[in-house]
Amino acid sequence: MGIPVAVGVLVVVLVWLAGPGMLGIRAKSPGAPVDAQITKAVDCSVPGAAESVSFQLGGKPRQGTLDSCGHGKDEHLQVLVPDDAPADGTVSVTMPDATAGAQDLRAPIALALLVFACFCGGMYAYLVIRGPGKLALLS
């Protein structure tokens, strides 16, 4: 009984020390939010749709591509321009995270689910070690 408990506690502690990256939670992508305008709208039926946007970066008008579809021409929206954007040419921009603030809740919930999974695995190991016929529900 002690080995499954120790393994479960060890797994939880190692994941806790590894941080949110171990749970598949990424930090927000670095970039500056800027206001943009759709210059070329793309229908969502087109595979690999990418819309063209125009925005101001450093006081200069810039063009960019947005991996998105369904917006209207001349529609205004906010995009994230990467910190390492080239000084000239087309910039690949992304949409800001639509669920701002949810980043804070994902790690504790994922860790709680991991603790629950370790508990279930430990109980299964306990029942297997204990053998058949000891519990009326399982026989």
PDB file of C-alpha atoms in Angstrom:
ATOM      1  CA  MET A   1       0.000   0.000   0.000  1.00  0.00           C
ATOM      2  CA  GLY A   2       2.863   2.354   0.731  1.00  0.00           C
ATOM      3  CA  ILE A   3       4.494   2.089  -2.705  1.00  0.00           C
ATOM      4  CA  PRO A   4       1.470   3.340  -4.739  1.00  0.00           C
ATOM      5  CA  VAL A   5       0.992   6.220  -2.302  1.00  0.00           C
ATOM      6  CA  ALA A   6       4.680   7.154  -2.491  1.00  0.00           C
ATOM      7  CA  VAL A   7       4.665   6.984  -6.305  1.00  0.00           C
ATOM      8  CA  GLY A   8       1.523   9.145  -6.485  1.00  0.00           C
ATOM      9  CA  VAL A   9       2.981  11.753  -4.143  1.00  0.00           C
ATOM     10  CA  LEU A  10       6.275  11.708  -6.064  1.00  0.00           C
ATOM     11  CA  VAL A  11       4.495  12.257  -9.399  1.00  0.00           C
ATOM     12  CA  VAL A  12       2.476  15.180  -8.029  1.00  0.00           C
ATOM     13  CA  VAL A  13       5.535  16.814  -6.442  1.00  0.00           C
ATOM     14  CA  LEU A  14       7.616  16.437  -9.624  1.00  0.00           C
ATOM     15  CA  VAL A  15       4.856  17.932 -11.773  1.00  0.00           C
ATOM     16  CA  TRP A  16       4.397  20.773  -9.289  1.00  0.00           C
ATOM     17  CA  LEU A  17       8.125  21.540  -9.393  1.00  0.00           C
ATOM     18  CA  ALA A  18       8.259  21.302 -13.191  1.00  0.00           C
ATOM     19  CA  GLY A  19       5.727  24.099 -13.464  1.00  0.00           C
ATOM     20  CA  PRO A  20       2.809  24.833 -15.776  1.00  0.00           C
ATOM     21  CA  GLY A  21       4.714  23.773 -18.890  1.00  0.00           C
ATOM     22  CA  MET A  22       4.492  20.167 -17.748  1.00  0.00           C
ATOM     23  CA  LEU A  23       0.693  20.392 -17.792  1.00  0.00           C
ATOM     24  CA  GLY A  24       0.610  21.654 -21.372  1.00  0.00           C
ATOM     25  CA  ILE A  25      -0.054  25.250 -20.372  1.00  0.00           C
ATOM     26  CA  ARG A  26       1.964  27.741 -22.341  1.00  0.00           C
ATOM     27  CA  ALA A  27       2.708  31.289 -21.392  1.00  0.00           C
ATOM     28  CA  LYS A  28       1.085  33.961 -23.477  1.00  0.00           C
ATOM     29  CA  SER A  29       2.824  34.538 -26.760  1.00  0.00           C
ATOM     30  CA  PRO A  30       5.094  37.558 -26.634  1.00  0.00           C
ATOM     31  CA  GLY A  31       3.902  40.425 -28.706  1.00  0.00           C
ATOM     32  CA  ALA A  32       2.387  43.854 -28.664  1.00  0.00           C
ATOM     33  CA  PRO A  33      -1.355  44.286 -29.172  1.00  0.00           C
ATOM     34  CA  VAL A  34      -2.160  46.788 -31.913  1.00  0.00           C
ATOM     35  CA  ASP A  35      -5.325  47.888 -33.650  1.00  0.00           C
ATOM     36  CA  ALA A  36      -5.584  46.567 -37.194  1.00  0.00           C
ATOM     37  CA  GLN A  37      -7.926  46.724 -40.144  1.00  0.00           C
ATOM     38  CA  ILE A  38      -8.777  43.845 -42.491  1.00  0.00           C
ATOM     39  CA  THR A  39      -7.649  44.746 -46.009  1.00  0.00           C
ATOM     40  CA  LYS A  40      -8.374  41.396 -47.674  1.00  0.00           C
ATOM     41  CA  ALA A  41     -11.102  39.223 -46.188  1.00  0.00           C
ATOM     42  CA  VAL A  42     -11.139  35.463 -46.831  1.00  0.00           C
ATOM     43  CA  ASP A  43     -14.112  33.098 -46.744  1.00  0.00           C
ATOM     44  CA  CYS A  44     -13.856  30.260 -44.236  1.00  0.00           C
ATOM     45  CA  SER A  45     -14.540  27.666 -46.951  1.00  0.00           C
ATOM     46  CA  VAL A  46     -11.019  28.263 -48.305  1.00  0.00           C
ATOM     47  CA  PRO A  47      -8.537  25.772 -46.796  1.00  0.00           C
ATOM     48  CA  GLY A  48      -5.571  27.411 -45.077  1.00  0.00           C
ATOM     49  CA  ALA A  49      -7.278  30.811 -45.084  1.00  0.00           C
ATOM     50  CA  ALA A  50      -5.142  33.824 -44.210  1.00  0.00           C
ATOM     51  CA  GLU A  51      -6.460  37.369 -44.205  1.00  0.00           C
ATOM     52  CA  SER A  52      -4.451  40.495 -44.905  1.00  0.00           C
ATOM     53  CA  VAL A  53      -4.397  43.264 -42.313  1.00  0.00           C
ATOM     54  CA  SER A  54      -2.914  46.736 -42.078  1.00  0.00           C
ATOM     55  CA  PHE A  55      -1.742  48.336 -38.841  1.00  0.00           C
ATOM     56  CA  GLN A  56       0.609  50.950 -37.424  1.00  0.00           C
ATOM     57  CA  LEU A  57       3.876  49.794 -35.874  1.00  0.00           C
ATOM     58  CA  GLY A  58       6.380  52.340 -34.653  1.00  0.00           C
ATOM     59  CA  GLY A  59       4.473  55.107 -36.406  1.00  0.00           C
ATOM     60  CA  LYS A  60       4.788  53.377 -39.791  1.00  0.00           C
ATOM     61  CA  PRO A  61       1.967  51.703 -41.703  1.00  0.00           C
ATOM     62  CA  ARG A  62       2.598  47.962 -41.986  1.00  0.00           C
ATOM     63  CA  GLN A  63       0.982  44.985 -43.684  1.00  0.00           C
ATOM     64  CA  GLY A  64       0.477  41.605 -42.114  1.00  0.00           C
ATOM     65  CA  THR A  65      -1.110  38.217 -42.561  1.00  0.00           C
ATOM     66  CA  LEU A  66      -3.588  36.859 -40.045  1.00  0.00           C
ATOM     67  CA  ASP A  67      -4.263  33.117 -39.920  1.00  0.00           C
ATOM     68  CA  SER A  68      -8.006  33.636 -39.686  1.00  0.00           C
ATOM     69  CA  CYS A  69     -11.162  33.841 -41.759  1.00  0.00           C
ATOM     70  CA  GLY A  70     -14.699  35.195 -41.730  1.00  0.00           C
ATOM     71  CA  HIS A  71     -13.960  38.834 -40.994  1.00  0.00           C
ATOM     72  CA  GLY A  72     -15.390  41.601 -43.161  1.00  0.00           C
ATOM     73  CA  LYS A  73     -13.302  43.913 -45.329  1.00  0.00           C
ATOM     74  CA  ASP A  74     -12.337  47.098 -43.435  1.00  0.00           C
ATOM     75  CA  GLU A  75     -13.317  45.479 -40.119  1.00  0.00           C
ATOM     76  CA  HIS A  76     -11.301  46.765 -37.157  1.00  0.00           C
ATOM     77  CA  LEU A  77      -9.809  44.292 -34.689  1.00  0.00           C
ATOM     78  CA  GLN A  78      -6.866  43.873 -32.354  1.00  0.00           C
ATOM     79  CA  VAL A  79      -3.900  41.658 -33.263  1.00  0.00           C
ATOM     80  CA  LEU A  80      -0.631  40.676 -31.581  1.00  0.00           C
ATOM     81  CA  VAL A  81       2.506  41.709 -33.442  1.00  0.00           C
ATOM     82  CA  PRO A  82       5.530  39.589 -32.424  1.00  0.00           C
ATOM     83  CA  ASP A  83       8.315  41.368 -30.563  1.00  0.00           C
ATOM     84  CA  ASP A  84      10.828  40.206 -33.180  1.00  0.00           C
ATOM     85  CA  ALA A  85       8.849  41.514 -36.172  1.00  0.00           C
ATOM     86  CA  PRO A  86      11.035  42.383 -39.185  1.00  0.00           C
ATOM     87  CA  ALA A  87      11.673  46.063 -39.902  1.00  0.00           C
ATOM     88  CA  ASP A  88      10.105  45.784 -43.357  1.00  0.00           C
ATOM     89  CA  GLY A  89       7.952  43.359 -45.286  1.00  0.00           C
ATOM     90  CA  THR A  90       4.853  41.462 -44.292  1.00  0.00           C
ATOM     91  CA  VAL A  91       4.474  40.488 -40.648  1.00  0.00           C
ATOM     92  CA  SER A  92       2.665  37.358 -39.488  1.00  0.00           C
ATOM     93  CA  VAL A  93       0.286  38.452 -36.723  1.00  0.00           C
ATOM     94  CA  THR A  94      -2.019  36.483 -34.430  1.00  0.00           C
ATOM     95  CA  MET A  95      -5.230  37.091 -32.538  1.00  0.00           C
ATOM     96  CA  PRO A  96      -4.933  37.892 -28.830  1.00  0.00           C
ATOM     97  CA  ASP A  97      -6.083  35.175 -26.447  1.00  0.00           C
ATOM     98  CA  ALA A  98      -9.863  35.292 -26.347  1.00  0.00           C
ATOM     99  CA  THR A  99      -9.943  33.877 -22.818  1.00  0.00           C
ATOM    100  CA  ALA A 100      -7.742  36.374 -21.022  1.00  0.00           C
ATOM    101  CA  GLY A 101      -7.314  35.466 -17.382  1.00  0.00           C
ATOM    102  CA  ALA A 102      -8.127  31.777 -17.843  1.00  0.00           C
ATOM    103  CA  GLN A 103      -4.387  31.057 -17.727  1.00  0.00           C
ATOM    104  CA  ASP A 104      -4.490  31.412 -13.955  1.00  0.00           C
ATOM    105  CA  LEU A 105      -7.090  28.688 -13.414  1.00  0.00           C
ATOM    106  CA  ARG A 106      -5.776  25.991 -15.738  1.00  0.00           C
ATOM    107  CA  ALA A 107      -2.729  24.969 -13.697  1.00  0.00           C
ATOM    108  CA  PRO A 108      -4.540  24.328 -10.381  1.00  0.00           C
ATOM    109  CA  ILE A 109      -7.344  22.438 -12.119  1.00  0.00           C
ATOM    110  CA  ALA A 110      -4.875  20.311 -14.075  1.00  0.00           C
ATOM    111  CA  LEU A 111      -2.915  19.591 -10.907  1.00  0.00           C
ATOM    112  CA  ALA A 112      -6.106  18.627  -9.048  1.00  0.00           C
ATOM    113  CA  LEU A 113      -7.012  16.235 -11.877  1.00  0.00           C
ATOM    114  CA  LEU A 114      -3.513  14.751 -11.686  1.00  0.00           C
ATOM    115  CA  VAL A 115      -3.902  14.211  -7.918  1.00  0.00           C
ATOM    116  CA  PHE A 116      -7.253  12.525  -8.551  1.00  0.00           C
ATOM    117  CA  ALA A 117      -5.704  10.297 -11.242  1.00  0.00           C
ATOM    118  CA  CYS A 118      -2.876   9.317  -8.890  1.00  0.00           C
ATOM    119  CA  PHE A 119      -5.405   8.509  -6.182  1.00  0.00           C
ATOM    120  CA  CYS A 120      -7.420   6.334  -8.574  1.00  0.00           C
ATOM    121  CA  GLY A 121      -4.267   4.549  -9.743  1.00  0.00           C
ATOM    122  CA  GLY A 122      -3.214   3.938  -6.152  1.00  0.00           C
ATOM    123  CA  MET A 123      -6.639   2.540  -5.257  1.00  0.00           C
ATOM    124  CA  TYR A 124      -6.524   0.246  -8.292  1.00  0.00           C
ATOM    125  CA  ALA A 125      -3.077  -0.998  -7.283  1.00  0.00           C
ATOM    126  CA  TYR A 126      -4.341  -1.565  -3.735  1.00  0.00           C
ATOM    127  CA  LEU A 127      -7.292  -3.609  -4.989  1.00  0.00           C
ATOM    128  CA  VAL A 128      -5.077  -5.678  -7.294  1.00  0.00           C
ATOM    129  CA  ILE A 129      -2.580  -6.386  -4.502  1.00  0.00           C
ATOM    130  CA  ARG A 130      -5.356  -7.222  -2.065  1.00  0.00           C
ATOM    131  CA  GLY A 131      -6.658  -9.916  -4.378  1.00  0.00           C
ATOM    132  CA  PRO A 132     -10.078 -11.091  -5.534  1.00  0.00           C
ATOM    133  CA  GLY A 133     -13.026 -11.840  -3.326  1.00  0.00           C
ATOM    134  CA  LYS A 134     -12.252  -9.259  -0.676  1.00  0.00           C
ATOM    135  CA  LEU A 135     -14.844  -6.742  -1.839  1.00  0.00           C
ATOM    136  CA  ALA A 136     -18.459  -7.745  -2.495  1.00  0.00           C
ATOM    137  CA  LEU A 137     -18.902  -5.206  -5.300  1.00  0.00           C
ATOM    138  CA  LEU A 138     -16.000  -6.572  -7.346  1.00  0.00           C
ATOM    139  CA  SER A 139     -16.854 -10.283  -7.054  1.00  0.00           C
TER     140      SER A 139
END
